[in-house]
mmCIF file with all atom_site columns, C-alpha atoms in Angstrom:
data_model
loop_
_atom_site.group_PDB
_atom_site.id
_atom_site.type_symbol
_atom_site.label_atom_id
_atom_site.label_alt_id
_atom_site.label_comp_id
_atom_site.label_asym_id
_atom_site.label_entity_id
_atom_site.label_seq_id
_atom_site.pdbx_PDB_ins_code
_atom_site.Cartn_x
_atom_site.Cartn_y
_atom_site.Cartn_z
_atom_site.occupancy
_atom_site.B_iso_or_equiv
_atom_site.pdbx_formal_charge
_atom_site.auth_seq_id
_atom_site.auth_comp_id
_atom_site.auth_asym_id
_atom_site.auth_atom_id
_atom_site.pdbx_PDB_model_num
ATOM 1   C CA . ASP F 1 1   ? 231.570 -249.922 -90.980 1.00 72.00 ? 1   ASP F CA 1
ATOM 2   C CA . GLN F 1 2   ? 234.712 -251.066 -89.258 1.00 84.00 ? 2   GLN F CA 1
ATOM 3   C CA . GLN F 1 3   ? 235.314 -248.838 -86.301 1.00 93.00 ? 3   GLN F CA 1
ATOM 4   C CA . VAL F 1 4   ? 238.545 -250.587 -85.367 1.00 96.00 ? 4   VAL F CA 1
ATOM 5   C CA . LYS F 1 5   ? 241.109 -251.202 -88.072 1.00 96.00 ? 5   LYS F CA 1
ATOM 6   C CA . GLN F 1 6   ? 244.306 -253.167 -88.193 1.00 96.00 ? 6   GLN F CA 1
ATOM 7   C CA . ASN F 1 7   ? 245.740 -252.309 -91.565 1.00 92.00 ? 7   ASN F CA 1
ATOM 8   C CA . SER F 1 8   ? 248.591 -254.800 -91.531 1.00 95.00 ? 8   SER F CA 1
ATOM 9   C CA . PRO F 1 9   ? 247.319 -258.365 -91.986 1.00 95.00 ? 9   PRO F CA 1
ATOM 10  C CA . SER F 1 10  ? 250.745 -259.785 -91.231 1.00 97.00 ? 10  SER F CA 1
ATOM 11  C CA . LEU F 1 11  ? 254.088 -258.909 -89.684 1.00 97.00 ? 11  LEU F CA 1
ATOM 12  C CA . SER F 1 12  ? 257.338 -260.859 -89.590 1.00 98.00 ? 12  SER F CA 1
ATOM 13  C CA . VAL F 1 13  ? 260.197 -260.055 -87.221 1.00 98.00 ? 13  VAL F CA 1
ATOM 14  C CA . GLN F 1 14  ? 263.414 -261.687 -86.076 1.00 98.00 ? 14  GLN F CA 1
ATOM 15  C CA . GLU F 1 15  ? 263.661 -263.211 -82.631 1.00 98.00 ? 15  GLU F CA 1
ATOM 16  C CA . GLY F 1 16  ? 264.987 -260.706 -80.111 1.00 97.00 ? 16  GLY F CA 1
ATOM 17  C CA . ARG F 1 17  ? 263.858 -257.676 -82.100 1.00 98.00 ? 17  ARG F CA 1
ATOM 18  C CA . ILE F 1 18  ? 260.892 -255.411 -81.418 1.00 98.00 ? 18  ILE F CA 1
ATOM 19  C CA . SER F 1 19  ? 257.436 -256.178 -82.821 1.00 98.00 ? 19  SER F CA 1
ATOM 20  C CA . ILE F 1 20  ? 255.101 -253.229 -83.305 1.00 98.00 ? 20  ILE F CA 1
ATOM 21  C CA . LEU F 1 21  ? 251.465 -253.900 -84.073 1.00 98.00 ? 21  LEU F CA 1
ATOM 22  C CA . ASN F 1 22  ? 249.220 -250.993 -84.953 1.00 98.00 ? 22  ASN F CA 1
ATOM 23  C CA . CYS F 1 23  ? 245.526 -250.265 -84.580 1.00 98.00 ? 23  CYS F CA 1
ATOM 24  C CA . ASP F 1 24  ? 243.373 -247.299 -85.575 1.00 98.00 ? 24  ASP F CA 1
ATOM 25  C CA . TYR F 1 25  ? 239.853 -246.479 -84.494 1.00 97.00 ? 25  TYR F CA 1
ATOM 26  C CA . THR F 1 26  ? 237.202 -244.049 -85.665 1.00 96.00 ? 26  THR F CA 1
ATOM 27  C CA . ASN F 1 27  ? 234.743 -243.851 -82.763 1.00 92.00 ? 27  ASN F CA 1
ATOM 28  C CA . SER F 1 28  ? 235.788 -241.096 -80.361 1.00 92.00 ? 28  SER F CA 1
ATOM 29  C CA . MET F 1 29  ? 233.500 -242.614 -77.697 1.00 90.00 ? 29  MET F CA 1
ATOM 30  C CA . PHE F 1 30  ? 235.820 -245.597 -77.244 1.00 92.00 ? 30  PHE F CA 1
ATOM 31  C CA . ASP F 1 31  ? 237.508 -245.316 -73.874 1.00 89.00 ? 31  ASP F CA 1
ATOM 32  C CA . TYR F 1 32  ? 238.921 -248.766 -73.188 1.00 91.00 ? 32  TYR F CA 1
ATOM 33  C CA . PHE F 1 33  ? 241.255 -250.667 -75.469 1.00 94.00 ? 33  PHE F CA 1
ATOM 34  C CA . LEU F 1 34  ? 242.502 -254.217 -75.335 1.00 93.00 ? 34  LEU F CA 1
ATOM 35  C CA . TRP F 1 35  ? 244.802 -256.560 -77.184 1.00 96.00 ? 35  TRP F CA 1
ATOM 36  C CA . TYR F 1 36  ? 243.988 -260.228 -77.512 1.00 95.00 ? 36  TYR F CA 1
ATOM 37  C CA . LYS F 1 37  ? 246.284 -262.957 -78.726 1.00 97.00 ? 37  LYS F CA 1
ATOM 38  C CA . LYS F 1 38  ? 245.035 -265.988 -80.608 1.00 96.00 ? 38  LYS F CA 1
ATOM 39  C CA . TYR F 1 39  ? 246.750 -269.254 -81.414 1.00 96.00 ? 39  TYR F CA 1
ATOM 40  C CA . PRO F 1 40  ? 245.341 -271.598 -84.080 1.00 92.00 ? 40  PRO F CA 1
ATOM 41  C CA . ALA F 1 41  ? 242.380 -273.715 -82.954 1.00 89.00 ? 41  ALA F CA 1
ATOM 42  C CA . GLU F 1 42  ? 242.081 -271.773 -79.698 1.00 92.00 ? 42  GLU F CA 1
ATOM 43  C CA . GLY F 1 43  ? 239.981 -268.857 -78.528 1.00 94.00 ? 43  GLY F CA 1
ATOM 44  C CA . PRO F 1 44  ? 241.469 -265.376 -78.109 1.00 94.00 ? 44  PRO F CA 1
ATOM 45  C CA . THR F 1 45  ? 243.157 -264.715 -74.776 1.00 93.00 ? 45  THR F CA 1
ATOM 46  C CA . PHE F 1 46  ? 243.510 -261.344 -73.123 1.00 92.00 ? 46  PHE F CA 1
ATOM 47  C CA . LEU F 1 47  ? 246.973 -259.820 -73.349 1.00 95.00 ? 47  LEU F CA 1
ATOM 48  C CA . ILE F 1 48  ? 246.946 -256.213 -72.169 1.00 94.00 ? 48  ILE F CA 1
ATOM 49  C CA . SER F 1 49  ? 244.584 -253.260 -71.914 1.00 93.00 ? 49  SER F CA 1
ATOM 50  C CA . ILE F 1 50  ? 244.644 -249.499 -71.553 1.00 94.00 ? 50  ILE F CA 1
ATOM 51  C CA . SER F 1 51  ? 242.111 -246.951 -70.405 1.00 91.00 ? 51  SER F CA 1
ATOM 52  C CA . SER F 1 52  ? 241.683 -243.688 -72.261 1.00 91.00 ? 52  SER F CA 1
ATOM 53  C CA . ILE F 1 53  ? 242.945 -241.776 -69.225 1.00 92.00 ? 53  ILE F CA 1
ATOM 54  C CA . LYS F 1 54  ? 246.401 -243.234 -69.823 1.00 94.00 ? 54  LYS F CA 1
ATOM 55  C CA . ASP F 1 55  ? 248.774 -243.105 -72.760 1.00 95.00 ? 55  ASP F CA 1
ATOM 56  C CA . LYS F 1 56  ? 250.920 -246.096 -71.861 1.00 97.00 ? 56  LYS F CA 1
ATOM 57  C CA . ASN F 1 57  ? 250.549 -249.400 -70.073 1.00 96.00 ? 57  ASN F CA 1
ATOM 58  C CA . GLU F 1 58  ? 253.326 -251.894 -69.578 1.00 97.00 ? 58  GLU F CA 1
ATOM 59  C CA . ASP F 1 59  ? 253.289 -255.568 -68.625 1.00 96.00 ? 59  ASP F CA 1
ATOM 60  C CA . GLY F 1 60  ? 256.600 -257.336 -68.899 1.00 97.00 ? 60  GLY F CA 1
ATOM 61  C CA . ARG F 1 61  ? 257.632 -257.522 -72.531 1.00 98.00 ? 61  ARG F CA 1
ATOM 62  C CA . PHE F 1 62  ? 254.345 -255.993 -73.697 1.00 98.00 ? 62  PHE F CA 1
ATOM 63  C CA . THR F 1 63  ? 253.594 -252.274 -73.836 1.00 98.00 ? 63  THR F CA 1
ATOM 64  C CA . VAL F 1 64  ? 250.523 -250.613 -75.265 1.00 98.00 ? 64  VAL F CA 1
ATOM 65  C CA . PHE F 1 65  ? 250.621 -246.973 -76.313 1.00 98.00 ? 65  PHE F CA 1
ATOM 66  C CA . LEU F 1 66  ? 247.521 -244.862 -76.870 1.00 98.00 ? 66  LEU F CA 1
ATOM 67  C CA . ASN F 1 67  ? 247.420 -241.649 -78.894 1.00 97.00 ? 67  ASN F CA 1
ATOM 68  C CA . LYS F 1 68  ? 243.894 -240.323 -78.448 1.00 95.00 ? 68  LYS F CA 1
ATOM 69  C CA . SER F 1 69  ? 244.324 -237.324 -80.723 1.00 95.00 ? 69  SER F CA 1
ATOM 70  C CA . ALA F 1 70  ? 245.364 -239.602 -83.575 1.00 97.00 ? 70  ALA F CA 1
ATOM 71  C CA . LYS F 1 71  ? 242.895 -242.341 -82.568 1.00 97.00 ? 71  LYS F CA 1
ATOM 72  C CA . HIS F 1 72  ? 245.756 -244.784 -82.717 1.00 97.00 ? 72  HIS F CA 1
ATOM 73  C CA . LEU F 1 73  ? 247.165 -247.434 -80.463 1.00 97.00 ? 73  LEU F CA 1
ATOM 74  C CA . SER F 1 74  ? 250.088 -249.756 -80.792 1.00 98.00 ? 74  SER F CA 1
ATOM 75  C CA . LEU F 1 75  ? 251.386 -252.870 -79.106 1.00 98.00 ? 75  LEU F CA 1
ATOM 76  C CA . HIS F 1 76  ? 255.130 -253.240 -78.634 1.00 98.00 ? 76  HIS F CA 1
ATOM 77  C CA . ILE F 1 77  ? 256.686 -256.607 -77.862 1.00 98.00 ? 77  ILE F CA 1
ATOM 78  C CA . VAL F 1 78  ? 260.310 -256.471 -76.746 1.00 98.00 ? 78  VAL F CA 1
ATOM 79  C CA . PRO F 1 79  ? 262.148 -258.744 -77.161 1.00 98.00 ? 79  PRO F CA 1
ATOM 80  C CA . SER F 1 80  ? 260.055 -260.833 -79.522 1.00 98.00 ? 80  SER F CA 1
ATOM 81  C CA . GLN F 1 81  ? 260.106 -264.594 -79.023 1.00 98.00 ? 81  GLN F CA 1
ATOM 82  C CA . PRO F 1 82  ? 259.029 -267.437 -81.346 1.00 97.00 ? 82  PRO F CA 1
ATOM 83  C CA . GLY F 1 83  ? 256.217 -268.260 -78.901 1.00 96.00 ? 83  GLY F CA 1
ATOM 84  C CA . ASP F 1 84  ? 254.747 -264.814 -79.605 1.00 98.00 ? 84  ASP F CA 1
ATOM 85  C CA . SER F 1 85  ? 253.826 -265.986 -83.105 1.00 98.00 ? 85  SER F CA 1
ATOM 86  C CA . ALA F 1 86  ? 250.026 -265.685 -83.187 1.00 98.00 ? 86  ALA F CA 1
ATOM 87  C CA . VAL F 1 87  ? 247.215 -263.488 -84.460 1.00 97.00 ? 87  VAL F CA 1
ATOM 88  C CA . TYR F 1 88  ? 246.780 -260.308 -82.434 1.00 98.00 ? 88  TYR F CA 1
ATOM 89  C CA . PHE F 1 89  ? 243.403 -258.579 -82.241 1.00 97.00 ? 89  PHE F CA 1
ATOM 90  C CA . CYS F 1 90  ? 242.904 -255.016 -81.170 1.00 96.00 ? 90  CYS F CA 1
ATOM 91  C CA . ALA F 1 91  ? 239.551 -254.284 -79.484 1.00 94.00 ? 91  ALA F CA 1
ATOM 92  C CA . ALA F 1 92  ? 237.812 -251.188 -78.195 1.00 93.00 ? 92  ALA F CA 1
ATOM 93  C CA . SER F 1 93  ? 234.742 -250.454 -76.126 1.00 89.00 ? 93  SER F CA 1
ATOM 94  C CA . ALA F 1 94  ? 232.729 -247.429 -75.115 1.00 84.00 ? 94  ALA F CA 1
ATOM 95  C CA . ASN F 1 95  ? 230.804 -247.073 -71.863 1.00 68.00 ? 95  ASN F CA 1
ATOM 96  C CA . ASN F 1 96  ? 228.364 -249.774 -72.822 1.00 65.00 ? 96  ASN F CA 1
ATOM 97  C CA . ASN F 1 97  ? 228.263 -253.453 -73.580 1.00 66.00 ? 97  ASN F CA 1
ATOM 98  C CA . ASP F 1 98  ? 229.655 -253.074 -77.091 1.00 76.00 ? 98  ASP F CA 1
ATOM 99  C CA . MET F 1 99  ? 233.141 -254.340 -77.912 1.00 86.00 ? 99  MET F CA 1
ATOM 100 C CA . ARG F 1 100 ? 234.507 -253.881 -81.432 1.00 92.00 ? 100 ARG F CA 1
ATOM 101 C CA . PHE F 1 101 ? 237.407 -255.855 -82.796 1.00 94.00 ? 101 PHE F CA 1
ATOM 102 C CA . GLY F 1 102 ? 239.906 -255.260 -85.542 1.00 96.00 ? 102 GLY F CA 1
ATOM 103 C CA . ALA F 1 103 ? 240.527 -257.852 -88.243 1.00 95.00 ? 103 ALA F CA 1
ATOM 104 C CA . GLY F 1 104 ? 243.755 -259.038 -86.644 1.00 96.00 ? 104 GLY F CA 1
ATOM 105 C CA . THR F 1 105 ? 247.469 -259.053 -87.486 1.00 97.00 ? 105 THR F CA 1
ATOM 106 C CA . ARG F 1 106 ? 249.343 -262.314 -87.850 1.00 97.00 ? 106 ARG F CA 1
ATOM 107 C CA . LEU F 1 107 ? 252.743 -262.014 -86.186 1.00 98.00 ? 107 LEU F CA 1
ATOM 108 C CA . THR F 1 108 ? 255.518 -264.417 -87.115 1.00 98.00 ? 108 THR F CA 1
ATOM 109 C CA . VAL F 1 109 ? 258.690 -264.345 -85.042 1.00 98.00 ? 109 VAL F CA 1
ATOM 110 C CA . LYS F 1 110 ? 261.535 -266.118 -86.786 1.00 97.00 ? 110 LYS F CA 1
ATOM 111 C CA . PRO F 1 111 ? 264.246 -267.873 -84.761 1.00 93.00 ? 111 PRO F CA 1
ATOM 112 C CA . ASP Z 2 1   ? 241.971 -270.929 -67.862 1.00 58.00 ? 1   ASP Z CA 1
ATOM 113 C CA . ALA Z 2 2   ? 238.321 -269.904 -67.604 1.00 66.00 ? 2   ALA Z CA 1
ATOM 114 C CA . GLY Z 2 3   ? 236.010 -272.925 -67.696 1.00 92.00 ? 3   GLY Z CA 1
ATOM 115 C CA . ILE Z 2 4   ? 234.332 -272.465 -71.056 1.00 96.00 ? 4   ILE Z CA 1
ATOM 116 C CA . THR Z 2 5   ? 233.541 -275.290 -73.434 1.00 96.00 ? 5   THR Z CA 1
ATOM 117 C CA . GLN Z 2 6   ? 231.848 -275.228 -76.797 1.00 97.00 ? 6   GLN Z CA 1
ATOM 118 C CA . SER Z 2 7   ? 230.145 -278.066 -78.609 1.00 97.00 ? 7   SER Z CA 1
ATOM 119 C CA . PRO Z 2 8   ? 230.453 -279.248 -81.222 1.00 97.00 ? 8   PRO Z CA 1
ATOM 120 C CA . ARG Z 2 9   ? 233.966 -278.102 -82.081 1.00 97.00 ? 9   ARG Z CA 1
ATOM 121 C CA . HIS Z 2 10  ? 233.446 -278.804 -85.771 1.00 97.00 ? 10  HIS Z CA 1
ATOM 122 C CA . LYS Z 2 11  ? 230.278 -279.168 -87.811 1.00 97.00 ? 11  LYS Z CA 1
ATOM 123 C CA . VAL Z 2 12  ? 229.434 -279.558 -91.478 1.00 97.00 ? 12  VAL Z CA 1
ATOM 124 C CA . THR Z 2 13  ? 225.824 -279.029 -92.446 1.00 97.00 ? 13  THR Z CA 1
ATOM 125 C CA . GLU Z 2 14  ? 223.697 -278.314 -95.485 1.00 97.00 ? 14  GLU Z CA 1
ATOM 126 C CA . THR Z 2 15  ? 221.956 -275.112 -96.472 1.00 97.00 ? 15  THR Z CA 1
ATOM 127 C CA . GLY Z 2 16  ? 218.488 -274.883 -94.987 1.00 97.00 ? 16  GLY Z CA 1
ATOM 128 C CA . THR Z 2 17  ? 219.080 -277.148 -92.007 1.00 96.00 ? 17  THR Z CA 1
ATOM 129 C CA . PRO Z 2 18  ? 218.816 -275.939 -88.401 1.00 96.00 ? 18  PRO Z CA 1
ATOM 130 C CA . VAL Z 2 19  ? 221.990 -275.869 -86.327 1.00 97.00 ? 19  VAL Z CA 1
ATOM 131 C CA . THR Z 2 20  ? 222.463 -275.317 -82.608 1.00 98.00 ? 20  THR Z CA 1
ATOM 132 C CA . LEU Z 2 21  ? 225.782 -274.510 -80.993 1.00 98.00 ? 21  LEU Z CA 1
ATOM 133 C CA . ARG Z 2 22  ? 226.255 -274.816 -77.259 1.00 98.00 ? 22  ARG Z CA 1
ATOM 134 C CA . CYS Z 2 23  ? 228.408 -272.837 -74.867 1.00 98.00 ? 23  CYS Z CA 1
ATOM 135 C CA . HIS Z 2 24  ? 228.891 -274.074 -71.329 1.00 98.00 ? 24  HIS Z CA 1
ATOM 136 C CA . GLN Z 2 25  ? 230.661 -272.218 -68.510 1.00 97.00 ? 25  GLN Z CA 1
ATOM 137 C CA . THR Z 2 26  ? 231.629 -273.233 -65.003 1.00 96.00 ? 26  THR Z CA 1
ATOM 138 C CA . GLU Z 2 27  ? 232.542 -269.730 -63.791 1.00 93.00 ? 27  GLU Z CA 1
ATOM 139 C CA . ASN Z 2 28  ? 229.001 -268.617 -62.851 1.00 94.00 ? 28  ASN Z CA 1
ATOM 140 C CA . HIS Z 2 29  ? 229.519 -265.398 -64.840 1.00 94.00 ? 29  HIS Z CA 1
ATOM 141 C CA . ARG Z 2 30  ? 226.399 -263.412 -65.550 1.00 94.00 ? 30  ARG Z CA 1
ATOM 142 C CA . TYR Z 2 31  ? 227.238 -262.293 -69.080 1.00 94.00 ? 31  TYR Z CA 1
ATOM 143 C CA . MET Z 2 32  ? 227.688 -264.582 -72.067 1.00 96.00 ? 32  MET Z CA 1
ATOM 144 C CA . TYR Z 2 33  ? 228.341 -263.671 -75.679 1.00 95.00 ? 33  TYR Z CA 1
ATOM 145 C CA . TRP Z 2 34  ? 228.380 -265.245 -79.123 1.00 97.00 ? 34  TRP Z CA 1
ATOM 146 C CA . TYR Z 2 35  ? 230.808 -263.916 -81.732 1.00 97.00 ? 35  TYR Z CA 1
ATOM 147 C CA . ARG Z 2 36  ? 231.665 -264.968 -85.236 1.00 97.00 ? 36  ARG Z CA 1
ATOM 148 C CA . GLN Z 2 37  ? 235.124 -264.607 -86.727 1.00 96.00 ? 37  GLN Z CA 1
ATOM 149 C CA . ASP Z 2 38  ? 235.591 -264.110 -90.447 1.00 94.00 ? 38  ASP Z CA 1
ATOM 150 C CA . PRO Z 2 39  ? 238.676 -263.152 -92.469 1.00 87.00 ? 39  PRO Z CA 1
ATOM 151 C CA . GLY Z 2 40  ? 238.950 -259.390 -92.799 1.00 86.00 ? 40  GLY Z CA 1
ATOM 152 C CA . HIS Z 2 41  ? 236.366 -258.742 -90.095 1.00 88.00 ? 41  HIS Z CA 1
ATOM 153 C CA . GLY Z 2 42  ? 237.840 -259.891 -86.821 1.00 89.00 ? 42  GLY Z CA 1
ATOM 154 C CA . LEU Z 2 43  ? 235.241 -260.876 -84.250 1.00 94.00 ? 43  LEU Z CA 1
ATOM 155 C CA . ARG Z 2 44  ? 231.710 -259.552 -84.508 1.00 95.00 ? 44  ARG Z CA 1
ATOM 156 C CA . LEU Z 2 45  ? 229.076 -259.831 -81.797 1.00 93.00 ? 45  LEU Z CA 1
ATOM 157 C CA . ILE Z 2 46  ? 225.977 -261.839 -82.719 1.00 96.00 ? 46  ILE Z CA 1
ATOM 158 C CA . HIS Z 2 47  ? 223.974 -261.898 -79.471 1.00 96.00 ? 47  HIS Z CA 1
ATOM 159 C CA . TYR Z 2 48  ? 224.685 -261.637 -75.807 1.00 94.00 ? 48  TYR Z CA 1
ATOM 160 C CA . SER Z 2 49  ? 222.964 -262.529 -72.568 1.00 96.00 ? 49  SER Z CA 1
ATOM 161 C CA . TYR Z 2 50  ? 222.944 -260.607 -69.298 1.00 93.00 ? 50  TYR Z CA 1
ATOM 162 C CA . GLY Z 2 51  ? 221.156 -263.253 -67.279 1.00 93.00 ? 51  GLY Z CA 1
ATOM 163 C CA . VAL Z 2 52  ? 218.886 -266.275 -67.481 1.00 94.00 ? 52  VAL Z CA 1
ATOM 164 C CA . LYS Z 2 53  ? 216.277 -265.602 -70.155 1.00 93.00 ? 53  LYS Z CA 1
ATOM 165 C CA . ASP Z 2 54  ? 217.735 -262.109 -70.743 1.00 95.00 ? 54  ASP Z CA 1
ATOM 166 C CA . THR Z 2 55  ? 219.294 -261.640 -74.160 1.00 95.00 ? 55  THR Z CA 1
ATOM 167 C CA . ASP Z 2 56  ? 219.950 -258.865 -76.638 1.00 93.00 ? 56  ASP Z CA 1
ATOM 168 C CA . LYS Z 2 57  ? 221.103 -258.447 -80.211 1.00 93.00 ? 57  LYS Z CA 1
ATOM 169 C CA . GLY Z 2 58  ? 224.594 -257.642 -81.306 1.00 91.00 ? 58  GLY Z CA 1
ATOM 170 C CA . GLU Z 2 59  ? 226.105 -256.240 -84.458 1.00 90.00 ? 59  GLU Z CA 1
ATOM 171 C CA . VAL Z 2 60  ? 225.268 -259.182 -86.772 1.00 95.00 ? 60  VAL Z CA 1
ATOM 172 C CA . SER Z 2 61  ? 222.181 -260.868 -85.293 1.00 95.00 ? 61  SER Z CA 1
ATOM 173 C CA . ASP Z 2 62  ? 220.145 -261.500 -88.462 1.00 96.00 ? 62  ASP Z CA 1
ATOM 174 C CA . GLY Z 2 63  ? 219.584 -265.218 -89.051 1.00 96.00 ? 63  GLY Z CA 1
ATOM 175 C CA . TYR Z 2 64  ? 220.506 -266.182 -85.480 1.00 97.00 ? 64  TYR Z CA 1
ATOM 176 C CA . SER Z 2 65  ? 218.575 -266.745 -82.278 1.00 97.00 ? 65  SER Z CA 1
ATOM 177 C CA . VAL Z 2 66  ? 219.782 -267.524 -78.770 1.00 98.00 ? 66  VAL Z CA 1
ATOM 178 C CA . SER Z 2 67  ? 218.462 -268.963 -75.558 1.00 97.00 ? 67  SER Z CA 1
ATOM 179 C CA . ARG Z 2 68  ? 219.691 -269.093 -71.982 1.00 97.00 ? 68  ARG Z CA 1
ATOM 180 C CA . SER Z 2 69  ? 217.643 -271.232 -69.649 1.00 96.00 ? 69  SER Z CA 1
ATOM 181 C CA . LYS Z 2 70  ? 220.460 -271.786 -67.142 1.00 96.00 ? 70  LYS Z CA 1
ATOM 182 C CA . THR Z 2 71  ? 223.313 -269.572 -65.997 1.00 96.00 ? 71  THR Z CA 1
ATOM 183 C CA . GLU Z 2 72  ? 225.889 -272.001 -67.342 1.00 97.00 ? 72  GLU Z CA 1
ATOM 184 C CA . ASP Z 2 73  ? 224.499 -272.599 -70.838 1.00 98.00 ? 73  ASP Z CA 1
ATOM 185 C CA . PHE Z 2 74  ? 224.062 -270.259 -73.796 1.00 98.00 ? 74  PHE Z CA 1
ATOM 186 C CA . LEU Z 2 75  ? 222.750 -271.703 -77.053 1.00 98.00 ? 75  LEU Z CA 1
ATOM 187 C CA . LEU Z 2 76  ? 223.102 -270.207 -80.507 1.00 98.00 ? 76  LEU Z CA 1
ATOM 188 C CA . THR Z 2 77  ? 220.658 -271.415 -83.166 1.00 98.00 ? 77  THR Z CA 1
ATOM 189 C CA . LEU Z 2 78  ? 220.775 -270.962 -86.895 1.00 97.00 ? 78  LEU Z CA 1
ATOM 190 C CA . GLU Z 2 79  ? 217.136 -271.647 -87.822 1.00 93.00 ? 79  GLU Z CA 1
ATOM 191 C CA . SER Z 2 80  ? 217.954 -272.283 -91.484 1.00 96.00 ? 80  SER Z CA 1
ATOM 192 C CA . ALA Z 2 81  ? 221.675 -272.272 -92.158 1.00 97.00 ? 81  ALA Z CA 1
ATOM 193 C CA . THR Z 2 82  ? 223.050 -270.397 -95.164 1.00 97.00 ? 82  THR Z CA 1
ATOM 194 C CA . SER Z 2 83  ? 226.497 -270.491 -96.745 1.00 97.00 ? 83  SER Z CA 1
ATOM 195 C CA . SER Z 2 84  ? 227.152 -266.955 -95.473 1.00 96.00 ? 84  SER Z CA 1
ATOM 196 C CA . GLN Z 2 85  ? 227.014 -268.361 -91.955 1.00 98.00 ? 85  GLN Z CA 1
ATOM 197 C CA . THR Z 2 86  ? 230.091 -270.486 -92.576 1.00 97.00 ? 86  THR Z CA 1
ATOM 198 C CA . SER Z 2 87  ? 232.416 -269.129 -89.928 1.00 97.00 ? 87  SER Z CA 1
ATOM 199 C CA . VAL Z 2 88  ? 234.217 -269.798 -86.684 1.00 97.00 ? 88  VAL Z CA 1
ATOM 200 C CA . TYR Z 2 89  ? 231.961 -269.126 -83.707 1.00 98.00 ? 89  TYR Z CA 1
ATOM 201 C CA . PHE Z 2 90  ? 233.318 -268.097 -80.323 1.00 97.00 ? 90  PHE Z CA 1
ATOM 202 C CA . CYS Z 2 91  ? 231.519 -267.948 -77.036 1.00 97.00 ? 91  CYS Z CA 1
ATOM 203 C CA . ALA Z 2 92  ? 232.761 -265.527 -74.380 1.00 95.00 ? 92  ALA Z CA 1
ATOM 204 C CA . ILE Z 2 93  ? 231.895 -264.743 -70.786 1.00 95.00 ? 93  ILE Z CA 1
ATOM 205 C CA . SER Z 2 94  ? 232.348 -261.791 -68.473 1.00 91.00 ? 94  SER Z CA 1
ATOM 206 C CA . GLU Z 2 95  ? 231.499 -261.286 -64.850 1.00 89.00 ? 95  GLU Z CA 1
ATOM 207 C CA . THR Z 2 96  ? 229.954 -257.811 -64.836 1.00 82.00 ? 96  THR Z CA 1
ATOM 208 C CA . GLY Z 2 97  ? 229.466 -256.973 -68.506 1.00 81.00 ? 97  GLY Z CA 1
ATOM 209 C CA . GLN Z 2 98  ? 231.292 -253.702 -67.933 1.00 79.00 ? 98  GLN Z CA 1
ATOM 210 C CA . LEU Z 2 99  ? 233.456 -254.123 -71.002 1.00 74.00 ? 99  LEU Z CA 1
ATOM 211 C CA . PHE Z 2 100 ? 235.078 -250.745 -70.461 1.00 69.00 ? 100 PHE Z CA 1
ATOM 212 C CA . GLN Z 2 101 ? 236.860 -252.074 -67.395 1.00 69.00 ? 101 GLN Z CA 1
ATOM 213 C CA . GLU Z 2 102 ? 237.048 -255.848 -67.564 1.00 75.00 ? 102 GLU Z CA 1
ATOM 214 C CA . THR Z 2 103 ? 238.065 -258.467 -70.075 1.00 80.00 ? 103 THR Z CA 1
ATOM 215 C CA . GLN Z 2 104 ? 236.121 -261.267 -71.645 1.00 88.00 ? 104 GLN Z CA 1
ATOM 216 C CA . TYR Z 2 105 ? 237.182 -264.898 -71.593 1.00 92.00 ? 105 TYR Z CA 1
ATOM 217 C CA . PHE Z 2 106 ? 236.713 -266.869 -74.770 1.00 95.00 ? 106 PHE Z CA 1
ATOM 218 C CA . GLY Z 2 107 ? 235.916 -270.479 -75.480 1.00 96.00 ? 107 GLY Z CA 1
ATOM 219 C CA . PRO Z 2 108 ? 237.916 -272.587 -77.959 1.00 95.00 ? 108 PRO Z CA 1
ATOM 220 C CA . GLY Z 2 109 ? 235.564 -271.955 -80.899 1.00 97.00 ? 109 GLY Z CA 1
ATOM 221 C CA . THR Z 2 110 ? 233.294 -273.961 -83.191 1.00 97.00 ? 110 THR Z CA 1
ATOM 222 C CA . ARG Z 2 111 ? 234.149 -274.226 -86.849 1.00 97.00 ? 111 ARG Z CA 1
ATOM 223 C CA . LEU Z 2 112 ? 230.935 -274.389 -88.915 1.00 98.00 ? 112 LEU Z CA 1
ATOM 224 C CA . LEU Z 2 113 ? 230.813 -275.147 -92.617 1.00 97.00 ? 113 LEU Z CA 1
ATOM 225 C CA . VAL Z 2 114 ? 227.500 -274.739 -94.422 1.00 97.00 ? 114 VAL Z CA 1
ATOM 226 C CA . LEU Z 2 115 ? 227.468 -276.443 -97.820 1.00 96.00 ? 115 LEU Z CA 1
#
């Protein structure tokens, strides 16, 4: 069973606009959430994270929002740039050594 | 960038043959992980190691074995490769293994095709 779901396989936005990537999870024990970014032929790289004690974390153009009651998190990129074009993975972990990943969303930012 | 290398980067093999993938790190991190990435599934944990000679199974461990004889090297072996093991394999490392408060660093991946 997939405990972390990214229901949109792809997203296309115009340069300068906002990109919103969504992620849902089913395991209420998850208490730490991360977003990874992946370019072709490279490994995923860490982008931003949020603990379950917060509902928002911001780092420059990237903001992650967590809605625990809805078991939903989202990544906002403002403004979007062509270099942001990549596959974004949502991940979640509980208080153990188990990290679960979503299937990924491919973001394309058009100039 | 974290010092993680994987070898080989690409491999084509035949069903039934043994295959070993190598992950090498220069960060002296205690924890090392092997994941596979497949369309529609994201990354799934195969095995991980929490120290030399200390390993444990992950979510999709069937058909795979691992070994860690040195801190810097983590080997993934497919004893008898099957077509369902065609995938992209990623190695990752973390310092404490406390994945609820730290991130993992990933290697560049190995693309394996089993014919």
